[in-house]
XYZ file of C-alpha atoms in Angstrom:
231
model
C 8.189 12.480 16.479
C 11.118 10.582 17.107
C 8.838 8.146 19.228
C 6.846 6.521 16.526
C 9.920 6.121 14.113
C 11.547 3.795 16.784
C 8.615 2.275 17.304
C 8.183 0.961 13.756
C 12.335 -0.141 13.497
C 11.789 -2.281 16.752
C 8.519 -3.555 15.146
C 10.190 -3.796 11.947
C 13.364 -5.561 13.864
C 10.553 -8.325 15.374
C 8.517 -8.896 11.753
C 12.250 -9.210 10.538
C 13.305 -12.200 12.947
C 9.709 -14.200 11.087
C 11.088 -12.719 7.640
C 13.887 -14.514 7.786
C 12.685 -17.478 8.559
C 10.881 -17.425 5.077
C 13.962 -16.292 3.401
C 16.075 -18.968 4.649
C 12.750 -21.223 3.749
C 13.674 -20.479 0.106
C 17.388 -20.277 0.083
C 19.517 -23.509 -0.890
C 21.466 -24.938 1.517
C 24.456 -22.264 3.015
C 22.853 -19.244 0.707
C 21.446 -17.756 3.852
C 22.213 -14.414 4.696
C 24.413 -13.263 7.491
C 22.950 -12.910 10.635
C 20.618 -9.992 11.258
C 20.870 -8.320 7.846
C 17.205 -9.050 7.172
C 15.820 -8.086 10.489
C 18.272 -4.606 10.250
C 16.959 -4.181 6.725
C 13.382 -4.329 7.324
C 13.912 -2.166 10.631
C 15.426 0.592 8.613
C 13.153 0.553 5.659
C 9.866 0.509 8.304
C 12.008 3.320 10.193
C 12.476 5.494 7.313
C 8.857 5.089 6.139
C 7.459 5.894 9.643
C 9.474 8.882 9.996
C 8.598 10.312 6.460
C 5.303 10.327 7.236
C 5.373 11.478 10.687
C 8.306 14.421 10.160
C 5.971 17.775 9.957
C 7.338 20.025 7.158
C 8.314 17.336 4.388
C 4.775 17.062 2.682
C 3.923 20.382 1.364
C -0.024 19.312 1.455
C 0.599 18.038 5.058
C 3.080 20.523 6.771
C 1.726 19.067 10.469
C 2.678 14.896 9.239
C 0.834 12.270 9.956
C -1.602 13.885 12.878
C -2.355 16.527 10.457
C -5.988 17.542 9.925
C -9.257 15.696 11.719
C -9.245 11.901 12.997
C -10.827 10.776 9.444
C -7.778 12.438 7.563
C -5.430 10.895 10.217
C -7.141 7.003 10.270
C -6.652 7.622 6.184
C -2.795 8.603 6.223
C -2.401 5.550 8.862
C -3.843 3.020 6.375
C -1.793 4.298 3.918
C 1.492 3.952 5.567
C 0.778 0.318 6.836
C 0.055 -0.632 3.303
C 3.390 1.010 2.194
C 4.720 -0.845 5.051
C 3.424 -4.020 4.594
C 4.537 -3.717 0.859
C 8.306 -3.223 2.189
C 7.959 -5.938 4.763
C 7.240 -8.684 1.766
C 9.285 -6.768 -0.515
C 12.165 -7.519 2.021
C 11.617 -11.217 1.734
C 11.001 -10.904 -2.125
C 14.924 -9.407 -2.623
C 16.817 -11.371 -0.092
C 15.033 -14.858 -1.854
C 15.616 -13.431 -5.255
C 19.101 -12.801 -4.366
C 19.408 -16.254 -3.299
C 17.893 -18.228 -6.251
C 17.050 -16.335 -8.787
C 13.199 -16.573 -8.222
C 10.326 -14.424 -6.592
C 7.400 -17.063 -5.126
C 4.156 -16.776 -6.028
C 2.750 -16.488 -2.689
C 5.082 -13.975 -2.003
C 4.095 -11.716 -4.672
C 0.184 -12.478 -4.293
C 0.656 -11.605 -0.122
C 1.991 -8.211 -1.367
C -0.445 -7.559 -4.130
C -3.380 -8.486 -1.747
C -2.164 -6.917 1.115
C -1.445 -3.675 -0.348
C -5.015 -3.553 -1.893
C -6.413 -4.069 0.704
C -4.988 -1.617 2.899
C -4.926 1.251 0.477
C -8.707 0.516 -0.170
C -9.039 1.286 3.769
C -7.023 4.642 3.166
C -8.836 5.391 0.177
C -12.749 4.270 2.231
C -11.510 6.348 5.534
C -10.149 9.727 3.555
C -13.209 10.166 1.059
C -9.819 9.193 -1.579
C -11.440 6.974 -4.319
C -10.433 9.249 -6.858
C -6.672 8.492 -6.113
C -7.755 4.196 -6.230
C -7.903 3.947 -9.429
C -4.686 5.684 -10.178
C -3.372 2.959 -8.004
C -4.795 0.046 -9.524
C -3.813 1.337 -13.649
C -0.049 2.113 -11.959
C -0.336 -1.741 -11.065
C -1.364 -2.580 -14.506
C 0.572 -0.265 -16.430
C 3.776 -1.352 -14.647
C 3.328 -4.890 -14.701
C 2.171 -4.952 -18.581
C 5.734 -3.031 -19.170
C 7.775 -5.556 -17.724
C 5.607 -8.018 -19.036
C 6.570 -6.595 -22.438
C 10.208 -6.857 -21.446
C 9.381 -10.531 -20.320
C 7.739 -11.266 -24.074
C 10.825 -9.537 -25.307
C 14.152 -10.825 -23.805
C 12.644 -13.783 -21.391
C 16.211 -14.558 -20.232
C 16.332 -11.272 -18.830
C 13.035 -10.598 -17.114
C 10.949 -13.218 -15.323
C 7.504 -13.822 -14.472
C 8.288 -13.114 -10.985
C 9.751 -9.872 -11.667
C 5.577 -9.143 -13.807
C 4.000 -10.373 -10.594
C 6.124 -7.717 -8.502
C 5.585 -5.056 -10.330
C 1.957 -5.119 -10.127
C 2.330 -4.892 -6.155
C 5.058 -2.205 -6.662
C 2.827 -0.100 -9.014
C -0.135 0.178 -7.197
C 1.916 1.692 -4.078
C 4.003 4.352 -6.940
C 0.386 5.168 -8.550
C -0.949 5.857 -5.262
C 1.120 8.274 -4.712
C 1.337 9.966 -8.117
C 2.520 9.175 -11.869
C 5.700 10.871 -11.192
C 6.663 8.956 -8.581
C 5.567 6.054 -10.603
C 7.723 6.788 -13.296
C 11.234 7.975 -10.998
C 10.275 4.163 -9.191
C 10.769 2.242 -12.249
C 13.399 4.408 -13.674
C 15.544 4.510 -10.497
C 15.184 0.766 -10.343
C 16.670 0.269 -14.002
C 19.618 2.678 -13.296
C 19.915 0.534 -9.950
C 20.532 -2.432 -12.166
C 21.977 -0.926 -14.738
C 25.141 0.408 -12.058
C 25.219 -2.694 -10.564
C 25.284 -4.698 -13.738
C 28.068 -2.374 -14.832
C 30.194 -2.788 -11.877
C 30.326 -6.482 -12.098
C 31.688 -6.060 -15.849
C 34.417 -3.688 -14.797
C 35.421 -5.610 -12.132
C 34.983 -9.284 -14.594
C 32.626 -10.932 -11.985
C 30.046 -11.661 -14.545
C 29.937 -11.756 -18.687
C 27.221 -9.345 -20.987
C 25.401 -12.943 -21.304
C 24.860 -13.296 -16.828
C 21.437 -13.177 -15.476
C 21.245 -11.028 -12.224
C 18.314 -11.155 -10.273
C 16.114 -7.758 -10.627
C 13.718 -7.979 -7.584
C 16.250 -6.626 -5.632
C 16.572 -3.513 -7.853
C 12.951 -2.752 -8.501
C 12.338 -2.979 -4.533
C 14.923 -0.276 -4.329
C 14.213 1.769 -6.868
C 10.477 1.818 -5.933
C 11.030 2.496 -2.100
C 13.715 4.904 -2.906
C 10.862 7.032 -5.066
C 8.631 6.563 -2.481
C 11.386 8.169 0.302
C 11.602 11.093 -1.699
C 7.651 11.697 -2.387
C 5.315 13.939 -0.710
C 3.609 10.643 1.355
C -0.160 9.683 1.666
């Protein structure tokens, strides 16, 4: 079990070196990251995915992992992690760029709509699952028409980019239940919300600074995702 895990951080330590070429792509001049942060990030996330799903015991409807039940049920629950983990491999680029300047790319954002589709489509085609589908694509829709409300709202506080992420970030949540849905979103506010907080107390910003959000909505969805029965 520990085998596979590995696997995916060395895999997610390679995809890393390419993500960072795009992040630096999009960063200004000197607002690169430090060395190896985005290849270690994306190793751990695709590491911590990996082994959630592989870890017998942790889903109650899945006590063997990932190899439980027949070769259908197995080829399903693989689709369904690569699209979680193709949604954290953009998702890694996403924060690190929005960090940077403020901004989540369009192509970005479209790669991990589209990708994540796609992929959860194959889950949904190779484990009889279309009943869970839709579920996936309203969570999309419902998630990006809230933040879309908060863009209409307070527009100096939520962006476009942060609508077009949150479509890609509720399909994954819906797929995997409207609870988890709902703890994504919320954990990514109170991620925010602390970190907004801290940099009052300790005067690094005013009530009137923008901080970018990606960053906190990536969290907060993955971190639901950690702590969900998977697939």
């Amino acid at each position: 079990m520990v085998l596979l895990p590995a696997a995916a951080a060395l895999a997610g330590v390679l995809i890393g070196l390419w993500s960072r070429v795009l992040v630096v792509r999009h960063s200004p001049p000197g607002g690169e990251p430090p060395p190896f942060t985005v290849e270690a990030v994306t190793g751990l996330v695709l590491a911590a995915l990996t082994w959630r799903a592989v870890t017998p015991g942790l889903d109650p409807a899945w006590p063997g992992g990932l190899w439980d039940g027949t070769a259908r049920a197995v080829a399903a629950r693989a689709a369904g992690l690569l699209a979680l983990c193709w949604l954290a491999g953009v998702c890694v680029v996403l924060a690190f760029v929005d960090a940077a300047v403020r901004r989540l790319p369009d192509r970005l954002t479209l790669a991990a709509y589209l990708g994540t589709g796609v992929l959860l489509t194959v889950s949904a085609a190779a484990g009889g699952r279309w009943g869970d589908l839709p579920r996936a694509g309203l969570g999309g829709l419902a998630l990006a028409a809230f933040y879309l409300l908060l863009f209409l709202v307070n527009p100096a506080g939520m962006g476009l980019g942060d609508v077009k992420l949150a479509a890609s970030l509720g399909t994954a949540l819906g797929w995997l239940g409207w609870g988890v849905l709902v703890a994504g979103a919320f954990l990514g506010f109170l991620a925010g919300g602390v970190y907004g907080v801290a940099l009052l107390a300790t005067r690094r910003a005013g009530r009137r600074s923008e901080i970018p959000f990606g960053p906190f909505m990536v969290f907060g969805a993955f971190a639901a995702v950690l702590a969900a029965p998977l697939l």
